[in-house]
XYZ file of C-alpha atoms in Angstrom:
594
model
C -22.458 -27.647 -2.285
C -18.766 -28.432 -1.904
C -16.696 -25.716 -0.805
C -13.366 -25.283 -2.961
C -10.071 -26.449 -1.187
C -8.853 -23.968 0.873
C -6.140 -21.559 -0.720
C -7.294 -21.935 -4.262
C -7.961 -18.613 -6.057
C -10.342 -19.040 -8.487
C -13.666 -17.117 -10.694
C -15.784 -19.931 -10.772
C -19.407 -18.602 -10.580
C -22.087 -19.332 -7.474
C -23.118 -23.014 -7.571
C -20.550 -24.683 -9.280
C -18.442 -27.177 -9.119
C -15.037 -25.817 -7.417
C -12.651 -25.425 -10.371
C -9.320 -28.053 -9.930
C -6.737 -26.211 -10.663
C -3.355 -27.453 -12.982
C -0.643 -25.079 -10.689
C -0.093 -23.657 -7.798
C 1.311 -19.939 -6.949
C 4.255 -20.118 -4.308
C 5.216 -17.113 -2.747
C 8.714 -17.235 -1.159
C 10.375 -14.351 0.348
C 13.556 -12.533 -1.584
C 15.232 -9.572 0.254
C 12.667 -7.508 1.596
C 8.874 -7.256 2.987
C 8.045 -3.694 2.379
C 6.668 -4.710 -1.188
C 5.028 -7.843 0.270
C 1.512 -6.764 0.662
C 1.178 -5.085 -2.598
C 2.698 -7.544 -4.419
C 0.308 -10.088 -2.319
C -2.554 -7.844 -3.989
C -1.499 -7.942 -6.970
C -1.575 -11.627 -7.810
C -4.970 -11.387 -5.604
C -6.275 -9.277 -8.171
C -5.192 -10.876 -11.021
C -7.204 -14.868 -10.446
C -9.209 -15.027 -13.551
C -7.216 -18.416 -14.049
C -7.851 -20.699 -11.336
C -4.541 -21.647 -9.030
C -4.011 -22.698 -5.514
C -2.042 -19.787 -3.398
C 0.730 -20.991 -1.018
C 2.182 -18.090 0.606
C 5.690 -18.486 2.998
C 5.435 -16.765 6.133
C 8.897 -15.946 7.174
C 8.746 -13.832 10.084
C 6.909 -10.791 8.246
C 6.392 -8.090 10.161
C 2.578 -6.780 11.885
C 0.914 -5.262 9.488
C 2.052 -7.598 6.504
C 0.768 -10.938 8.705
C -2.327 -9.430 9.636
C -2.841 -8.773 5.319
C -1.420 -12.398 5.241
C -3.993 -14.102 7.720
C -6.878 -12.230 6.715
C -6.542 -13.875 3.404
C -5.993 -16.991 4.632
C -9.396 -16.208 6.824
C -10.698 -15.412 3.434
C -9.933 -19.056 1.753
C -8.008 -17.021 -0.605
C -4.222 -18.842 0.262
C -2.903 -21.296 2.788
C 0.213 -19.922 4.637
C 2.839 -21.526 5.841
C 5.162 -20.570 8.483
C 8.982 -21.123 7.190
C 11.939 -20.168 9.243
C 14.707 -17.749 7.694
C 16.873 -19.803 4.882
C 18.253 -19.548 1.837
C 16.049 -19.231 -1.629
C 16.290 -22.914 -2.591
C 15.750 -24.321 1.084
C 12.569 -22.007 1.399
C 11.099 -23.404 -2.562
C 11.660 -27.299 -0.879
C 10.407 -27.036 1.938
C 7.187 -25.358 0.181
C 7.200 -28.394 -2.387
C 6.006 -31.003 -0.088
C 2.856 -29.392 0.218
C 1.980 -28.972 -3.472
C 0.012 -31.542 -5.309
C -0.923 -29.851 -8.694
C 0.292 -30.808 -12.063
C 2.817 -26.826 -11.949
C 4.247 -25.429 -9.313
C 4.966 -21.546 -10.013
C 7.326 -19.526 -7.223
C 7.725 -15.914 -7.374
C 9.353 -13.752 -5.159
C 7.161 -11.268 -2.694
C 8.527 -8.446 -4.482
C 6.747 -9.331 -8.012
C 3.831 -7.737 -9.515
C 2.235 -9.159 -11.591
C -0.405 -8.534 -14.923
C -3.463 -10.192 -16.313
C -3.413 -13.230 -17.696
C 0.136 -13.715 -16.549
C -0.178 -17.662 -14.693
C -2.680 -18.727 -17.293
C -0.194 -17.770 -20.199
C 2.367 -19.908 -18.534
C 0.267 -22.898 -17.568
C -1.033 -22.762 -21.502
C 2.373 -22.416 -23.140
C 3.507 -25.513 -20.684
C 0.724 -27.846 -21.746
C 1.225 -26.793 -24.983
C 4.988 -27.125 -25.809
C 5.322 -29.897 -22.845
C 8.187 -27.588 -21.398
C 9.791 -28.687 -17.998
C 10.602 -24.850 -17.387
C 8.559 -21.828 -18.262
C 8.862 -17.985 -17.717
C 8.103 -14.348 -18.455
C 9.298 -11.422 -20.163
C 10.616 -10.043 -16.643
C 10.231 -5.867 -16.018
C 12.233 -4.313 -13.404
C 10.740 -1.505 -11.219
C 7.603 0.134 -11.302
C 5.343 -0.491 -14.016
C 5.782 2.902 -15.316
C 9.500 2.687 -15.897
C 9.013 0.682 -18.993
C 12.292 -1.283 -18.340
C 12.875 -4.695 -19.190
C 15.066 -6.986 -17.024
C 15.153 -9.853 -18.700
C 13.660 -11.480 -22.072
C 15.009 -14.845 -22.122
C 18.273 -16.097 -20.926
C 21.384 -16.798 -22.688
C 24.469 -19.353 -22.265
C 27.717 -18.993 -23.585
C 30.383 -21.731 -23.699
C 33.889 -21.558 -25.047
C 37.106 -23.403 -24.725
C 40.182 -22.064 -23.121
C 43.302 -23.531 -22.119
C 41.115 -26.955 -22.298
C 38.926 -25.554 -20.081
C 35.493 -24.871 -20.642
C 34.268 -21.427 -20.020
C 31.049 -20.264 -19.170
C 29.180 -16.814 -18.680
C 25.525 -15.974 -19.061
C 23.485 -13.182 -20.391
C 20.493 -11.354 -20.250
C 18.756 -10.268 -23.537
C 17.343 -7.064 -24.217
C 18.314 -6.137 -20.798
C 17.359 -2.368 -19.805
C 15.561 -1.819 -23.154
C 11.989 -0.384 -23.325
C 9.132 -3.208 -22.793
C 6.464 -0.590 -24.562
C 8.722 -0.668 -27.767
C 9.969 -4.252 -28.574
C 7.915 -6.196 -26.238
C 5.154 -6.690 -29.350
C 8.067 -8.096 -31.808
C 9.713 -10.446 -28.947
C 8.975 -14.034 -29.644
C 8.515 -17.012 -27.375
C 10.248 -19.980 -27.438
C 13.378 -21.947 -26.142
C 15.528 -20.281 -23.924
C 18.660 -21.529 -21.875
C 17.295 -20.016 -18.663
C 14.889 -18.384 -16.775
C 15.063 -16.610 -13.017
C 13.237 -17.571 -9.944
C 11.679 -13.847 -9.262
C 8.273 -15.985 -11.848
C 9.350 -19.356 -12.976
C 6.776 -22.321 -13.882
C 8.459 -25.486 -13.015
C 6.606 -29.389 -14.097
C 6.255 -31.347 -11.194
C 7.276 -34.275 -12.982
C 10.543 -32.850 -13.800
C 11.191 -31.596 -10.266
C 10.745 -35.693 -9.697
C 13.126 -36.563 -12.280
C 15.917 -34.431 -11.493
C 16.067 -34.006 -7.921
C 14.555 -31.262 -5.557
C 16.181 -27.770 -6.275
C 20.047 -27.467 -5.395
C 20.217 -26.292 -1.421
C 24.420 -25.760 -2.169
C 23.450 -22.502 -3.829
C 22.698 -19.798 -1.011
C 22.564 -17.066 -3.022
C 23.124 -16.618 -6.876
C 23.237 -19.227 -9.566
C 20.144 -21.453 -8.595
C 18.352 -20.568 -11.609
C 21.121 -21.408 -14.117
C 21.654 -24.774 -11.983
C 17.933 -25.950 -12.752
C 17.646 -25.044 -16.169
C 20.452 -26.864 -16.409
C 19.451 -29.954 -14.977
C 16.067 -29.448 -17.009
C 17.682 -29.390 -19.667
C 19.785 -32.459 -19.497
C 17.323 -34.466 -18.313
C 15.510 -33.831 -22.028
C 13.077 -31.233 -20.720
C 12.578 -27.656 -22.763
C 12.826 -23.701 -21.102
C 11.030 -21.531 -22.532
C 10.051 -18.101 -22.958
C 7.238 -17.316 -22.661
C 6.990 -13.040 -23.491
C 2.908 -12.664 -23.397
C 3.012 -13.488 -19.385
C 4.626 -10.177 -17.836
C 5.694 -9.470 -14.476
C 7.848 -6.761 -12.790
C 10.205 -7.495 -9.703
C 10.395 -4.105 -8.179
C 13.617 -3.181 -6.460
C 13.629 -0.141 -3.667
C 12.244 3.397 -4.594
C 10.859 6.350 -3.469
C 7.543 4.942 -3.776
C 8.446 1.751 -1.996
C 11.415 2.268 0.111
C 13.148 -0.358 2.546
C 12.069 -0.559 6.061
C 13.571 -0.868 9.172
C 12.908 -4.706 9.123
C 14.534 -5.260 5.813
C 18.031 -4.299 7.140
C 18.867 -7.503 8.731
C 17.465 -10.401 5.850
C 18.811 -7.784 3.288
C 22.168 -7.913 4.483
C 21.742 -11.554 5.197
C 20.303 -12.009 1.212
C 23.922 -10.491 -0.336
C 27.394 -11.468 0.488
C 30.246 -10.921 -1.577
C 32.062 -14.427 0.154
C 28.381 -16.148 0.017
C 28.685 -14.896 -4.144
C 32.118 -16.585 -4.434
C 31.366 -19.836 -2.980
C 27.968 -20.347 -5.200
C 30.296 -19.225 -8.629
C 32.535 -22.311 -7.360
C 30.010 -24.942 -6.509
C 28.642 -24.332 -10.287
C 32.266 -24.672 -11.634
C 32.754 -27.819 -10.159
C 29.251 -29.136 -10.351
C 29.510 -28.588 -14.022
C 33.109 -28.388 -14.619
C 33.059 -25.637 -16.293
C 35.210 -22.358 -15.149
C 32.777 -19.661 -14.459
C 33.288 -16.058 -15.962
C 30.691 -14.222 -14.136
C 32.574 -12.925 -11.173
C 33.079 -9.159 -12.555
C 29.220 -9.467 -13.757
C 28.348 -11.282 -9.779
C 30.815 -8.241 -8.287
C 29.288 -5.289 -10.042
C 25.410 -6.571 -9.469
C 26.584 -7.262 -5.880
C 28.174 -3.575 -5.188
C 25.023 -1.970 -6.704
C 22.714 -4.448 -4.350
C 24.670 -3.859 -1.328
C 24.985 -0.218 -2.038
C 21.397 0.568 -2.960
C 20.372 -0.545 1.031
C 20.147 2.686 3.086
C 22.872 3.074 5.968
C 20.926 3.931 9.455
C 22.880 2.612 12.562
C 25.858 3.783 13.769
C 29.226 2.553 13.307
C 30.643 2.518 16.828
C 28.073 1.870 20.008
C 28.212 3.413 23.243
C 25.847 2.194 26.174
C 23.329 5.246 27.159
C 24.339 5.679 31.101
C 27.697 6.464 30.080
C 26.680 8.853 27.936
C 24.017 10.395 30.157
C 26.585 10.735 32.810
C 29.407 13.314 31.254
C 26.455 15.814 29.704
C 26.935 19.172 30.356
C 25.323 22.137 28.363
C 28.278 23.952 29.090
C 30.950 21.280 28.274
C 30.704 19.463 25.156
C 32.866 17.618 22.337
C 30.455 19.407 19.500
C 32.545 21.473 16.886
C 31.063 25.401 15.561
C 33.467 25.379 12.571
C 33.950 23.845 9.597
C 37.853 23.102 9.422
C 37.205 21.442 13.247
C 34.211 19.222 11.883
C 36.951 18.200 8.942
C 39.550 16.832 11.436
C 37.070 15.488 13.092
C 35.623 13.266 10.735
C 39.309 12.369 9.494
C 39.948 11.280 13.515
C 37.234 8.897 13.157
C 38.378 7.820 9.844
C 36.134 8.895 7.027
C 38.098 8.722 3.595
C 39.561 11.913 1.931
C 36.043 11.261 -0.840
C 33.866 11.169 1.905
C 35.326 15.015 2.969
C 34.990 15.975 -0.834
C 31.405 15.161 -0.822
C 31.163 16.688 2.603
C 32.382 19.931 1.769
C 30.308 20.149 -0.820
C 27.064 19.785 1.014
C 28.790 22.560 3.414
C 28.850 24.706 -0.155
C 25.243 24.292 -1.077
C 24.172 25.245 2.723
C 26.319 27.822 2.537
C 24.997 29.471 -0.480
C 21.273 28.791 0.619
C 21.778 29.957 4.276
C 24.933 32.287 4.117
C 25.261 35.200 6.563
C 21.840 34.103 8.504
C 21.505 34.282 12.043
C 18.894 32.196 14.576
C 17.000 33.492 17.224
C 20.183 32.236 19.512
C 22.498 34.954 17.706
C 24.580 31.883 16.058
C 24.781 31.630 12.855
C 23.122 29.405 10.587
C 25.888 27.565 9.663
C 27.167 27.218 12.982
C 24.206 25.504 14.099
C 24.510 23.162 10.994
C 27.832 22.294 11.355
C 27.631 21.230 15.134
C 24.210 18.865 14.270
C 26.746 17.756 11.685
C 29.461 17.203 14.424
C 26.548 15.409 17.280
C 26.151 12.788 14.449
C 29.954 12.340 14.189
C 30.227 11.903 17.663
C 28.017 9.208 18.231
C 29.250 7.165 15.147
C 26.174 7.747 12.151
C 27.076 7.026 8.856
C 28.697 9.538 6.935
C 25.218 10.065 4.538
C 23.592 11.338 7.916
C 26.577 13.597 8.430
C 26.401 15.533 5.287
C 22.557 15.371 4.666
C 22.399 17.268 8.758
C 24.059 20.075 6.781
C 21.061 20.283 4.608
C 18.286 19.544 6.939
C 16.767 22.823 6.515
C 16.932 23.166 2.420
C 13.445 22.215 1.996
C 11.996 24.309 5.475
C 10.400 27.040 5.075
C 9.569 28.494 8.810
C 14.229 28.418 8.917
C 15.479 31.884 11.116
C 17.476 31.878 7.247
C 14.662 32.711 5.485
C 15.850 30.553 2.510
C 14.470 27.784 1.109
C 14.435 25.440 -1.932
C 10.507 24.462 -2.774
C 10.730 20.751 -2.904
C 9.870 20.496 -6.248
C 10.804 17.691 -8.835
C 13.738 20.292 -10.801
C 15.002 21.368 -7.368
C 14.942 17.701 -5.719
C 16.716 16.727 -9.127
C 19.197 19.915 -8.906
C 20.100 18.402 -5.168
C 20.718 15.059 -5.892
C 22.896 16.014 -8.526
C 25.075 18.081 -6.063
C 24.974 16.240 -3.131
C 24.007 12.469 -4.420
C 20.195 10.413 -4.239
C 20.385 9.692 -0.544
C 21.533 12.763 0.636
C 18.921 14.237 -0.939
C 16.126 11.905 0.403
C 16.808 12.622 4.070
C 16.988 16.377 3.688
C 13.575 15.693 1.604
C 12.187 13.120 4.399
C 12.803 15.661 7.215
C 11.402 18.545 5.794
C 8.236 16.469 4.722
C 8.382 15.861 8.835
C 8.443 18.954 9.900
C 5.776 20.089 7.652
C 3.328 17.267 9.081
C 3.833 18.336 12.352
C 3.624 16.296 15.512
C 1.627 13.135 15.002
C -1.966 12.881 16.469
C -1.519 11.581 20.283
C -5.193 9.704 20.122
C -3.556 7.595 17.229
C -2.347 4.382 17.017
C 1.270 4.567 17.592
C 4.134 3.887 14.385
C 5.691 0.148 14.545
C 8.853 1.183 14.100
C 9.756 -1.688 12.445
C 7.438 -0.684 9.221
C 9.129 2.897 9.223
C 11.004 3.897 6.008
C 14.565 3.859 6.688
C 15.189 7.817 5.160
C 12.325 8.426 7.486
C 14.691 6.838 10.635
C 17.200 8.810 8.866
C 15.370 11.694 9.441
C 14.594 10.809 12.873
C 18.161 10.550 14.057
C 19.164 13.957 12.213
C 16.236 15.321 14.437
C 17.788 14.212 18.026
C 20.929 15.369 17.081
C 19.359 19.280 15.600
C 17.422 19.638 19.147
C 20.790 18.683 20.813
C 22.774 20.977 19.181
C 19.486 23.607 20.145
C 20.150 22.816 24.016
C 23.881 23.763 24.000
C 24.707 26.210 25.787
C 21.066 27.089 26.500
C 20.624 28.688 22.984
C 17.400 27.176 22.910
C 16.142 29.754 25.729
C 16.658 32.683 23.503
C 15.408 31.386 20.981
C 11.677 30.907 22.584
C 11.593 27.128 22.258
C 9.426 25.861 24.635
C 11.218 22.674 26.558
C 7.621 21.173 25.959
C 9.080 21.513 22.224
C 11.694 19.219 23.134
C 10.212 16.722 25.027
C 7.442 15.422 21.842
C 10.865 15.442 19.982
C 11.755 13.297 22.157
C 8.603 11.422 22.537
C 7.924 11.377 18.932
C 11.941 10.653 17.406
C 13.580 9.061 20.639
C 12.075 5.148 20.027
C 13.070 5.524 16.684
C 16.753 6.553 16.721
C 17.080 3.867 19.897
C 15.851 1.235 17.402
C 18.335 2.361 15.010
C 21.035 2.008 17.670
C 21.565 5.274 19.379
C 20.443 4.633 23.078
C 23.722 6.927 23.660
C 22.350 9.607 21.911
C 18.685 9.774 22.817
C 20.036 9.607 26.919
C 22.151 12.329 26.158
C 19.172 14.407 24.736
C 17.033 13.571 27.223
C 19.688 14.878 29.907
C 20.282 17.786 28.113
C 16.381 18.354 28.208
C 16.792 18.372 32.056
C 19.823 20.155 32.607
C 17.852 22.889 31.094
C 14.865 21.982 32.967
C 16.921 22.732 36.275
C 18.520 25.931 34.722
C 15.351 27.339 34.495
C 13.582 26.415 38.022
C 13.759 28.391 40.782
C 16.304 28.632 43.225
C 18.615 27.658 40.330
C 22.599 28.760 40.209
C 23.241 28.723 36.134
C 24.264 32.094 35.278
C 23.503 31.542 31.776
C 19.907 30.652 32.605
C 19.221 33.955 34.735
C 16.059 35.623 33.607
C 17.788 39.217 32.477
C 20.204 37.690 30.534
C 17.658 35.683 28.355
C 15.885 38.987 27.731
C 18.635 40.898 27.146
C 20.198 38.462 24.561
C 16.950 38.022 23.462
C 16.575 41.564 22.391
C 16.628 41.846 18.275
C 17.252 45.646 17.265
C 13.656 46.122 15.147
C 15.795 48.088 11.858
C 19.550 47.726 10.360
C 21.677 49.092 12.934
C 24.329 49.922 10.516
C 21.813 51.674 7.753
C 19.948 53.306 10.958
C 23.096 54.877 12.355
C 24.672 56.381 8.960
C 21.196 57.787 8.614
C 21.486 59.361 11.978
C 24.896 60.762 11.062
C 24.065 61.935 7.837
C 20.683 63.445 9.299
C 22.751 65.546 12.033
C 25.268 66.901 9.306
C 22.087 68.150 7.265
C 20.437 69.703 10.495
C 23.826 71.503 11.661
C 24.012 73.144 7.920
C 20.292 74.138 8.092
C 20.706 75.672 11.677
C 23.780 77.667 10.495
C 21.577 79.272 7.917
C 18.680 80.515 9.862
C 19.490 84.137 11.437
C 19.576 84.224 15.066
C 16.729 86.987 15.709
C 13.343 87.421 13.742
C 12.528 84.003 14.011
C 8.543 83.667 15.158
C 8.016 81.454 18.474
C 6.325 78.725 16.879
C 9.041 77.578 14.087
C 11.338 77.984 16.777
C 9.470 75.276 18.864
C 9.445 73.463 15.669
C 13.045 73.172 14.764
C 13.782 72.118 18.668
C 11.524 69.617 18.255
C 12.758 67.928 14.958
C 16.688 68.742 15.993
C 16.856 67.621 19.612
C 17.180 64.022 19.101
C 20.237 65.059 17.537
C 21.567 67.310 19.918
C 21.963 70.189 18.182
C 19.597 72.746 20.448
């Protein structure tokens, strides 16, 4: 029996002839890998219709390769190693190797549904179409939100110049409600997250347009489709979702550097001119291009700082004594505005000060700070060492969702309160105070495990990690850990568990200065050692917590005497029998009054 060709996907049943198929499935890498692997599954899942699967290797990260090879192993796709490049150079250099009648690229951040190829191969044999794609979703499945249902060019004459902008139809409307009346059919353009593209066109008109780095590519080749007498259609019974970053599939750490790579407002500006002059026509979509490229650029989680200092001169001025760390708020205010945060930024700091205020008000830790304090100096270690300002204000709401705080207040991490948090302090803000707590809860990961690759990590979870190196610093100052019976073991899996993370993310300053700290207090507490602060009686004595109100205990002393010196007044002198005499002495000696 032949075997089928490696990398086709296919149902064919035992014995039979391998199944030739009409297209093959690229998969080409778009801004990020964290959805590769289950949007790898998904088209895996979905091969009722036989295709051939080329997948793009460019540098993915461990655990996505090993997913990639072991369906390559499998005979499920072929992969091909492709260095970092723009969209258009990747979707070449894959075209060499394809040999069917369609090629069909999608991005690696697509899922797809059933019968989606075989709906796009049909509706190309049929109509003879050069170009064919789907009604496009955006996000998860479940949001029911359409991105796209067929593209739409507008031309118009101005000052003899031709204008041009384009359009999305039905754009954010609900797929469950008009995707049953939307109708296939011709269509100016279609996007490269699923497009079905005739070979024989793609050798008519050129390969794909390698001038475009960023935006535009897909309105170039319908285009060219188009002028060369070929159709682009619609095609709304094929549906596919490109999911952008969520809770449920956040960035990684490895998606910082292609992301930022990926979107450029300069890259933007120079793709809107090569389509003006390649098609003389004056463009109109730079506000659109500006306002999709501020919420792309701003929707990419900030980790590492802004300003780097090299660890052994950080290491070298620690003292748990001496520090640059601010207690109050009006100090951690002018010192953000030293290092140049806007007056917003402050705005939306002091607000985050307001909500920890009202959740932790008036609390003290074992240390005999106050709540606050401790919140505003973690607030103040971040500052220092350069984090961006979204680590700043969520370290003054690490604690909201903790449970085990010395506070004793806590919001339950429910959906209403996580929604009444974001709304006061903004979505990201909100995720790292959510990300830590869900830390601290887990606990310290198992030792006989395999270790994290760092590289795979969430970035609110490095978030979290960096706003946890700069809480146990703030715990070390001034050896307030010590009375608060932290073991330095506690410190050192911090350390252990945090440190490789928050290095990754840039802050090899940081993490030396912690672990210095850790053994400055190391030596404060051996023997032989000269730290006043560290001496044994004056951790127990500061350690000391009076076991009632003082203030309630005391006005109940005073009021207690007043009452006893009234009754003693009232009881005669003589006649009184031995044994209520030994009584009263008893009750009324604490007080003094026999």
């Amino acid at each position: 029996m032949t075997a089928p060709a490696r990398g086709v996907v296919s149902q064919a049943s035992p014995g039979a002839p391998p199944v030739l198929p009409l297209v093959t499935v690229v998969v080409v890498f778009r801004e990020r890998y964290s959805l590769a692997s289950r949007s790898l599954r998904s088209i895996l899942e979905h091969r009722d219709y036989p295709f051939a699967l080329h997948y793009l290797d460019s540098q993915s990260p461990p655990s996505v390769r090993r997913e990639l090879e072991a369906a390559e192993a499998r005979g499920e796709l072929t992969l091909f190693p492709a260095a970092p490049g723009t969209p258009n150079q990747l979707r070449n250099q894959a075209l060499q190797a394809v040999t069917t009648r369609y090629v069909c690229f999608i991005d690696n951040d697509v899922l797809v549904t059933r019968g989606w190829i075989e709906t796009l191969v049909t509706t190309a044999e049929r109509t003879g179409a050069g170009i064919v794609f789907p009604l496009y979703l955006m996000g998860e499945f479940a949001a029911d939100r359409i991105h796209m249902a067929g593209g739409k060019n507008h031309f118009s004459e101005k000052d003899g110049e031709i204008e041009y902008n384009e359009e999305h139809l039905f754009a954010n409307a609900s797929a469950s409600r008009i995707a049953g009346s939307l109708k296939g059919g011709d269509s100016d353009f279609g996007e490269f997250h699923c497009m079905l593209l005739s070979m024989k066109m793609l050798q008519d008109v050129g390969p794909l347009d390698e001038a475009y780095l960023q935006v535009n590519e897909h309105i170039d080749i319908a285009m060219m489709a188009r002028q060369a007498n070929y159709r682009v259609v619609f095609e709304p019974r094929s549906i596919v979702s490109y999911v952008y970053a969520n809770e449920q599939s956040p960035f990684w750490l490895c998606d910082i550097e292609p992301y930022r790579r990926r979107w450029s407002h300069e890259v933007a500006a120079r793709d809107l001119a090569h389509l003006s002059r390649k098609w003389k026509v004056r463009s109109r979509q730079s506000q659109n291009i500006t306002s999709f490229l501020n919420h792309q650029i701003g929707n990419l989680e900030q980790v590492h700082p802004r300003t780097r200092e090299t660890a052994a001169a950080a290491a070298e001025a620690v003292d748990n004594h001496a520090y640059p760390y601010v207690h109050s708020f009006p100090r951690l205010v002018r010192q953000c505005l030293a290092q140049g945060h806007s007056p917003q930024e402050i705005a939306a700091l002091n607000r985050a000060f307001d909500v920890a205020a009202e959740l932790h008000g008036g609390s003290f830790r074992g240390s005999k700070k106050t709540f606050q304090e401790h919140l505003v100096r973690t607030a103040s270690v971040l500052v220092v060492h350069g984090a961006p300002f979204d680590l700043v204000k969520a370290s003054l709401l690490h604690a909201v969702y903790m449970p085990n705080t010395s506070s004793g207040r806590h919001l339950t991490p429910t959906e209403r309160n996580r929604a009444l948090l974001r709304d006061l302090v903004g979505r990201k803000v909100e995720a790292i105070a959510h990300a830590y707590g869900a830390a601290s809860a887990a606990g310290p990961a198992d030792p006989q495990g395999p270790p994290p690759v760092i590289a795979e990590l969430p970035i609110v979870s490095a978030q979290a990690s960096v706003v946890r190196i700069a809480n146990d610093i703030e715990d070390l100052l001034d050896h307030a850990a010590l009375l608060e019976r932290k073991s330095l073991r506690h410190f050192a899996r911090v350390h252990t568990a945090h440190g490789p993370v928050a290095e990754a993310c840039g802050y090899r300053a940081m993490v030396a200065e912690f672990a210095e700290r850790i053994r400055l207090a190391e030596a404060a507490l051996a023997p032989g050692s000269q730290d006043p602060a560290a001496a044994a009686w004056l951790i127990e004595l500061l350690r000391e917590r009076a076991p009632y109100p003082l203030l309630e205990s005391h006005s109940l002393a005073v009021r207690s005497r007043r009452l006893a010196a009234r009754v003693v007044r009232k009881i005669p002198r003589r006649g009184i029998p031995l044994p209520l005499k030994l009584a009263a002495r008893k009750v009324l000696s604490p007080f003094g009054l026999v």
